[in-house]
Amino acid sequence: MQEPQRIHRDAGGYPAAAAETDPLLAHPPPPRSPAEIEDEEIEDEEIEAASAACCRICLESETEPGDELISPCMCKGTQQFVHRYCLDHWRSVKEGTAFSHCTTCKAQFHLRVECLEDNLCRKMMFRLFVARDVFLVFLAVQTVIAAIGGMAYLLDKDGQFRNSFSDGWEHILSNHPVPFYYCVGVVVFFVMVGFIGLIVQCSSFNTNDPCLAGCRNCCYGWGILDFPASIEACLALAVIFVIVFAILGVAYGFFAATVAVQRILQRHYHILTKRELTKEYVVEDLRGCYTPPKMDPEQEQRLRTLQLM
Ligand SMILES: [Zn+2]
Ligand SMILES: [Zn+2]
């Protein structure tokens, strides 16, 4: 049985005493130059920086499997590291080239292309988000209509207005206060939408637009109209006003609803698709050694088409 060899190490980690006792070690390692010592110090600093590394987005230093701190670009110091998850979130919500480039140093990421199978869960999430937003808009409109209906009910506390609809087919409505005032709310809502839509349309015209001149003439035309002599004529005019603005309101409301649904769809589709794409185009960890990336031209073209590059 051999006695375990005792090797004494100096601060540099080299077996200093071993050279004297062990005949096999005839050539002791040469003494280290100042440049080598400096190199080692820099290395130590880097190790220290890595141990104190924290994410430039969330400022946390904890990591989890699959969500490690990576160094994907030319940024150094406190900006060097970022959580993979934080970076992917940033890439999916930020517009423009943030998907493929660092927004600070503008360096292009090294993107590894991964093939993903169609994710059913993501599609369900998309539908859920869209449904939620459409429902919220619907709820807001219903709240406004209910508020107008409630106001109409308070103004017509004695039921005089409601009872004036008691003849003909309208009595079906006027029999019950809730549907009656709800209908009043709907009509007033569309009149308001028509009115606001017309104002927005008029104000968006160019001052030199001949259309505006016509519009202005039309508005003045209403102003210089002789005030109707009888109450019946006045009422008839009011009814025409309400009908015209209500029809306009329905048209504008339809237009606004279409635009709103489109925006909701686009927003969620965009974010979800980009989130999916961050999983498809994975940013490589370069560990502080940045080199210009070489990407497959086909993939590059695809990212350019999607305006992500
Ligand atoms: Zn983070
Ligand atoms: Zn950077």
Tab-separated table of C-alpha atoms and ligand atoms in Angstrom:
chain	number	residue	atom	x	y	z
A	1	MET	CA	0.000	0.000	0.000
A	2	GLN	CA	1.313	3.388	-1.036
A	3	GLU	CA	1.278	6.391	1.136
A	4	PRO	CA	-0.766	9.159	-0.429
A	5	GLN	CA	1.514	11.785	-1.851
A	6	ARG	CA	1.328	15.131	-0.134
A	7	ILE	CA	1.484	17.939	-2.654
A	8	HIS	CA	1.870	21.461	-1.423
A	9	ARG	CA	0.357	24.142	-3.606
A	10	ASP	CA	1.270	27.769	-3.651
A	11	ALA	CA	-1.202	30.584	-4.293
A	12	GLY	CA	-0.981	30.020	-8.042
A	13	GLY	CA	-2.131	26.443	-7.685
A	14	TYR	CA	1.070	24.826	-8.916
A	15	PRO	CA	2.672	21.958	-6.974
A	16	ALA	CA	5.782	23.807	-5.771
A	17	ALA	CA	7.216	21.336	-3.268
A	18	ALA	CA	6.458	18.336	-5.498
A	19	ALA	CA	9.265	19.268	-7.910
A	20	GLU	CA	11.844	18.873	-5.167
A	21	THR	CA	10.567	15.546	-3.832
A	22	ASP	CA	9.307	13.827	-6.964
A	23	PRO	CA	12.033	12.837	-9.426
A	24	LEU	CA	9.452	12.431	-12.194
A	25	LEU	CA	8.822	16.139	-12.160
A	26	ALA	CA	12.241	17.136	-13.467
A	27	HIS	CA	11.030	20.319	-15.166
A	28	PRO	CA	9.091	22.537	-12.819
A	29	PRO	CA	6.573	24.851	-14.488
A	30	PRO	CA	8.072	28.232	-15.374
A	31	PRO	CA	7.263	31.181	-13.119
A	32	ARG	CA	4.188	33.068	-14.296
A	33	SER	CA	4.598	36.357	-16.123
A	34	PRO	CA	2.752	39.533	-14.972
A	35	ALA	CA	0.545	39.290	-18.112
A	36	GLU	CA	-0.621	35.838	-17.087
A	37	ILE	CA	-1.445	37.051	-13.602
A	38	GLU	CA	-3.417	39.933	-15.149
A	39	ASP	CA	-5.305	37.489	-17.394
A	40	GLU	CA	-6.232	35.447	-14.399
A	41	GLU	CA	-7.460	38.528	-12.567
A	42	ILE	CA	-9.687	39.448	-15.498
A	43	GLU	CA	-10.992	35.880	-15.529
A	44	ASP	CA	-11.723	36.169	-11.822
A	45	GLU	CA	-13.600	39.400	-12.440
A	46	GLU	CA	-15.664	37.722	-15.125
A	47	ILE	CA	-16.525	34.860	-12.812
A	48	GLU	CA	-17.485	37.403	-10.169
A	49	ALA	CA	-19.639	39.299	-12.685
A	50	ALA	CA	-21.352	36.063	-13.680
A	51	SER	CA	-22.051	35.146	-10.077
A	52	ALA	CA	-23.558	38.607	-9.494
A	53	ALA	CA	-25.340	38.568	-12.863
A	54	CYS	CA	-28.918	39.696	-12.895
A	55	CYS	CA	-31.553	40.051	-15.585
A	56	ARG	CA	-31.600	43.448	-17.283
A	57	ILE	CA	-35.396	43.345	-17.543
A	58	CYS	CA	-36.650	42.019	-14.198
A	59	LEU	CA	-33.399	42.687	-12.237
A	60	GLU	CA	-33.667	39.255	-10.566
A	61	SER	CA	-30.728	36.886	-10.476
A	62	GLU	CA	-32.620	33.655	-9.797
A	63	THR	CA	-32.835	31.168	-12.631
A	64	GLU	CA	-34.972	28.161	-13.352
A	65	PRO	CA	-34.411	25.264	-15.754
A	66	GLY	CA	-35.299	26.549	-19.237
A	67	ASP	CA	-35.283	30.135	-17.990
A	68	GLU	CA	-31.563	30.660	-17.509
A	69	LEU	CA	-29.740	33.971	-17.762
A	70	ILE	CA	-28.321	34.347	-21.250
A	71	SER	CA	-26.012	36.850	-22.887
A	72	PRO	CA	-27.340	37.142	-26.455
A	73	CYS	CA	-25.819	40.402	-27.763
A	74	MET	CA	-22.974	42.879	-27.469
A	75	CYS	CA	-24.250	44.511	-24.267
A	76	LYS	CA	-21.826	44.353	-21.335
A	77	GLY	CA	-21.895	45.021	-17.614
A	78	THR	CA	-25.305	45.143	-15.920
A	79	GLN	CA	-26.973	44.980	-19.350
A	80	GLN	CA	-25.236	41.766	-20.369
A	81	PHE	CA	-27.599	39.149	-18.949
A	82	VAL	CA	-31.281	38.552	-19.467
A	83	HIS	CA	-33.678	35.735	-18.609
A	84	ARG	CA	-34.702	33.752	-21.657
A	85	TYR	CA	-38.362	34.145	-20.639
A	86	CYS	CA	-38.050	37.911	-20.044
A	87	LEU	CA	-36.339	38.351	-23.416
A	88	ASP	CA	-38.948	36.253	-25.242
A	89	HIS	CA	-41.746	38.281	-23.638
A	90	TRP	CA	-40.030	41.508	-24.685
A	91	ARG	CA	-39.573	40.133	-28.216
A	92	SER	CA	-43.276	39.264	-28.477
A	93	VAL	CA	-44.755	42.538	-27.170
A	94	LYS	CA	-42.308	45.057	-28.617
A	95	GLU	CA	-42.959	46.302	-32.142
A	96	GLY	CA	-40.419	46.446	-34.937
A	97	THR	CA	-37.130	44.594	-35.056
A	98	ALA	CA	-36.984	43.834	-31.313
A	99	PHE	CA	-37.892	40.261	-32.250
A	100	SER	CA	-34.509	39.657	-33.850
A	101	HIS	CA	-32.336	42.499	-32.507
A	102	CYS	CA	-31.241	43.850	-29.143
A	103	THR	CA	-33.021	47.188	-28.647
A	104	THR	CA	-30.026	48.597	-26.735
A	105	CYS	CA	-26.925	47.656	-28.760
A	106	LYS	CA	-28.862	46.887	-31.997
A	107	ALA	CA	-26.953	43.612	-32.432
A	108	GLN	CA	-28.811	40.875	-34.274
A	109	PHE	CA	-29.472	37.778	-32.182
A	110	HIS	CA	-28.291	34.354	-33.239
A	111	LEU	CA	-31.597	32.599	-33.888
A	112	ARG	CA	-31.854	28.820	-33.798
A	113	VAL	CA	-34.859	27.601	-35.756
A	114	GLU	CA	-36.933	24.963	-33.969
A	115	CYS	CA	-39.836	23.110	-35.504
A	116	LEU	CA	-43.006	23.307	-33.454
A	117	GLU	CA	-46.120	21.222	-33.807
A	118	ASP	CA	-49.374	23.129	-33.963
A	119	ASN	CA	-50.260	24.131	-30.458
A	120	LEU	CA	-53.952	23.677	-29.664
A	121	CYS	CA	-53.620	25.423	-26.316
A	122	ARG	CA	-52.410	28.629	-27.949
A	123	LYS	CA	-55.338	28.656	-30.345
A	124	MET	CA	-57.743	28.229	-27.439
A	125	MET	CA	-56.053	31.101	-25.610
A	126	PHE	CA	-56.418	33.286	-28.680
A	127	ARG	CA	-60.147	32.578	-28.923
A	128	LEU	CA	-60.561	33.141	-25.206
A	129	PHE	CA	-58.824	36.526	-25.278
A	130	VAL	CA	-60.828	37.680	-28.305
A	131	ALA	CA	-64.107	36.523	-26.765
A	132	ARG	CA	-63.242	38.312	-23.518
A	133	ASP	CA	-62.514	41.629	-25.277
A	134	VAL	CA	-65.612	41.454	-27.479
A	135	PHE	CA	-67.693	40.702	-24.382
A	136	LEU	CA	-66.164	43.689	-22.547
A	137	VAL	CA	-67.022	46.048	-25.426
A	138	PHE	CA	-70.571	44.623	-25.555
A	139	LEU	CA	-70.887	45.098	-21.776
A	140	ALA	CA	-69.726	48.725	-22.038
A	141	VAL	CA	-72.328	49.459	-24.754
A	142	GLN	CA	-75.067	47.776	-22.718
A	143	THR	CA	-74.079	49.813	-19.652
A	144	VAL	CA	-74.395	53.064	-21.611
A	145	ILE	CA	-77.808	51.991	-22.993
A	146	ALA	CA	-78.987	50.991	-19.511
A	147	ALA	CA	-77.812	54.334	-18.105
A	148	ILE	CA	-79.722	56.247	-20.806
A	149	GLY	CA	-82.786	54.053	-20.210
A	150	GLY	CA	-82.539	54.720	-16.472
A	151	MET	CA	-82.302	58.436	-17.084
A	152	ALA	CA	-85.345	58.309	-19.385
A	153	TYR	CA	-87.225	56.445	-16.645
A	154	LEU	CA	-86.346	59.132	-14.075
A	155	LEU	CA	-87.388	61.933	-16.469
A	156	ASP	CA	-90.650	60.160	-17.227
A	157	LYS	CA	-91.546	59.196	-13.677
A	158	ASP	CA	-95.281	59.791	-14.119
A	159	GLY	CA	-95.286	57.549	-17.236
A	160	GLN	CA	-96.766	60.230	-19.494
A	161	PHE	CA	-94.294	59.590	-22.277
A	162	ARG	CA	-94.658	55.838	-21.994
A	163	ASN	CA	-98.476	55.998	-22.027
A	164	SER	CA	-98.432	58.090	-25.211
A	165	PHE	CA	-97.383	54.893	-26.992
A	166	SER	CA	-100.348	52.904	-25.679
A	167	ASP	CA	-102.173	52.663	-29.002
A	168	GLY	CA	-101.469	50.320	-31.892
A	169	TRP	CA	-98.637	47.778	-31.870
A	170	GLU	CA	-96.447	49.912	-29.593
A	171	HIS	CA	-98.587	49.107	-26.549
A	172	ILE	CA	-96.804	45.743	-26.369
A	173	LEU	CA	-93.661	47.698	-25.488
A	174	SER	CA	-95.228	50.387	-23.348
A	175	ASN	CA	-97.001	47.790	-21.176
A	176	HIS	CA	-93.728	46.849	-19.539
A	177	PRO	CA	-91.416	49.627	-18.335
A	178	VAL	CA	-88.141	47.679	-18.620
A	179	PRO	CA	-88.261	46.836	-22.357
A	180	PHE	CA	-89.780	50.224	-23.096
A	181	TYR	CA	-87.020	52.255	-21.442
A	182	TYR	CA	-84.410	49.850	-22.781
A	183	CYS	CA	-85.687	50.591	-26.314
A	184	VAL	CA	-85.584	54.315	-25.544
A	185	GLY	CA	-81.992	53.806	-24.420
A	186	VAL	CA	-81.120	51.967	-27.656
A	187	VAL	CA	-82.702	54.684	-29.853
A	188	VAL	CA	-81.020	57.530	-27.896
A	189	PHE	CA	-77.712	55.629	-27.977
A	190	PHE	CA	-77.806	55.282	-31.773
A	191	VAL	CA	-78.887	58.910	-32.191
A	192	MET	CA	-75.892	59.926	-30.082
A	193	VAL	CA	-73.550	57.651	-32.058
A	194	GLY	CA	-74.914	59.119	-35.314
A	195	PHE	CA	-74.439	62.649	-34.001
A	196	ILE	CA	-70.889	62.026	-32.740
A	197	GLY	CA	-70.026	60.159	-35.945
A	198	LEU	CA	-71.233	63.106	-38.037
A	199	ILE	CA	-69.206	65.577	-35.946
A	200	VAL	CA	-66.067	63.412	-36.226
A	201	GLN	CA	-66.645	63.056	-39.976
A	202	CYS	CA	-67.150	66.832	-40.397
A	203	SER	CA	-64.106	67.763	-38.293
A	204	SER	CA	-61.895	65.320	-40.206
A	205	PHE	CA	-62.596	67.145	-43.478
A	206	ASN	CA	-59.957	69.399	-44.920
A	207	THR	CA	-60.925	73.097	-44.680
A	208	ASN	CA	-60.449	73.504	-48.433
A	209	ASP	CA	-62.532	70.436	-49.134
A	210	PRO	CA	-65.565	71.328	-51.265
A	211	CYS	CA	-67.410	68.647	-49.330
A	212	LEU	CA	-67.010	70.685	-46.142
A	213	ALA	CA	-68.477	73.756	-47.810
A	214	GLY	CA	-71.506	71.679	-48.690
A	215	CYS	CA	-71.627	70.343	-45.155
A	216	ARG	CA	-71.386	73.865	-43.735
A	217	ASN	CA	-74.096	75.128	-46.029
A	218	CYS	CA	-76.223	72.236	-44.930
A	219	CYS	CA	-75.640	73.087	-41.250
A	220	TYR	CA	-76.425	76.779	-41.841
A	221	GLY	CA	-79.408	75.697	-43.854
A	222	TRP	CA	-80.798	73.994	-40.765
A	223	GLY	CA	-80.107	77.141	-38.739
A	224	ILE	CA	-81.957	79.569	-40.985
A	225	LEU	CA	-85.011	77.319	-41.223
A	226	ASP	CA	-88.102	79.084	-39.994
A	227	PHE	CA	-89.144	77.663	-36.707
A	228	PRO	CA	-92.209	75.463	-37.316
A	229	ALA	CA	-95.421	77.194	-36.356
A	230	SER	CA	-97.360	74.330	-34.821
A	231	ILE	CA	-96.396	71.799	-32.181
A	232	GLU	CA	-97.312	68.944	-34.546
A	233	ALA	CA	-94.812	70.192	-37.126
A	234	CYS	CA	-92.215	70.573	-34.386
A	235	LEU	CA	-92.824	66.998	-33.234
A	236	ALA	CA	-92.691	65.708	-36.788
A	237	LEU	CA	-89.352	67.463	-37.295
A	238	ALA	CA	-88.051	65.967	-34.040
A	239	VAL	CA	-89.150	62.500	-35.144
A	240	ILE	CA	-87.403	62.970	-38.505
A	241	PHE	CA	-84.265	64.111	-36.665
A	242	VAL	CA	-84.358	61.089	-34.403
A	243	ILE	CA	-84.950	58.688	-37.302
A	244	VAL	CA	-82.191	60.193	-39.465
A	245	PHE	CA	-79.659	60.234	-36.646
A	246	ALA	CA	-80.686	56.783	-35.442
A	247	ILE	CA	-80.136	55.363	-38.954
A	248	LEU	CA	-76.789	57.175	-39.142
A	249	GLY	CA	-75.998	55.873	-35.662
A	250	VAL	CA	-76.751	52.273	-36.632
A	251	ALA	CA	-74.473	52.669	-39.660
A	252	TYR	CA	-71.678	54.258	-37.617
A	253	GLY	CA	-72.202	51.747	-34.812
A	254	PHE	CA	-71.878	48.872	-37.264
A	255	PHE	CA	-68.738	50.408	-38.708
A	256	ALA	CA	-67.238	51.059	-35.249
A	257	ALA	CA	-68.063	47.507	-34.095
A	258	THR	CA	-66.402	46.024	-37.188
A	259	VAL	CA	-63.287	48.124	-36.647
A	260	ALA	CA	-63.206	47.268	-32.929
A	261	VAL	CA	-63.491	43.510	-33.541
A	262	GLN	CA	-60.805	43.734	-36.217
A	263	ARG	CA	-58.461	45.585	-33.874
A	264	ILE	CA	-59.081	43.073	-31.073
A	265	LEU	CA	-58.383	40.157	-33.431
A	266	GLN	CA	-55.261	41.764	-34.849
A	267	ARG	CA	-53.847	42.686	-31.450
A	268	HIS	CA	-54.244	39.217	-29.948
A	269	TYR	CA	-53.289	37.422	-33.123
A	270	HIS	CA	-50.175	39.524	-33.415
A	271	ILE	CA	-49.036	39.022	-29.823
A	272	LEU	CA	-49.861	35.301	-29.742
A	273	THR	CA	-48.248	34.655	-33.091
A	274	LYS	CA	-45.133	36.507	-32.069
A	275	ARG	CA	-45.050	34.623	-28.765
A	276	GLU	CA	-45.259	31.405	-30.742
A	277	LEU	CA	-42.521	32.625	-33.055
A	278	THR	CA	-40.188	33.353	-30.120
A	279	LYS	CA	-40.390	29.611	-29.363
A	280	GLU	CA	-39.716	28.830	-33.003
A	281	TYR	CA	-36.784	31.230	-33.321
A	282	VAL	CA	-34.796	30.593	-30.168
A	283	VAL	CA	-32.147	33.154	-29.174
A	284	GLU	CA	-28.744	31.523	-28.626
A	285	ASP	CA	-26.667	32.219	-25.534
A	286	LEU	CA	-23.356	33.655	-26.795
A	287	ARG	CA	-21.787	33.945	-23.315
A	288	GLY	CA	-20.344	37.372	-23.999
A	289	CYS	CA	-18.579	36.446	-27.269
A	290	TYR	CA	-20.608	38.178	-29.946
A	291	THR	CA	-20.026	37.414	-33.611
A	292	PRO	CA	-22.195	38.571	-36.537
A	293	PRO	CA	-24.892	35.929	-37.074
A	294	LYS	CA	-25.261	33.842	-40.203
A	295	MET	CA	-28.871	32.997	-40.902
A	296	ASP	CA	-30.538	30.780	-43.443
A	297	PRO	CA	-31.656	33.194	-46.249
A	298	GLU	CA	-35.040	31.494	-46.444
A	299	GLN	CA	-35.682	32.028	-42.717
A	300	GLU	CA	-34.358	35.579	-42.973
A	301	GLN	CA	-36.799	36.300	-45.799
A	302	ARG	CA	-39.645	34.906	-43.745
A	303	LEU	CA	-38.814	37.144	-40.791
A	304	ARG	CA	-38.553	40.131	-43.116
A	305	THR	CA	-41.988	39.366	-44.566
A	306	LEU	CA	-43.390	39.237	-41.040
A	307	GLN	CA	-41.635	42.566	-40.360
A	308	LEU	CA	-39.691	41.048	-37.499
A	309	MET	CA	-36.278	41.831	-38.917
B	1	ZN	ZN	-35.743	38.436	-15.982
B	2	ZN	ZN	-27.520	44.400	-26.537
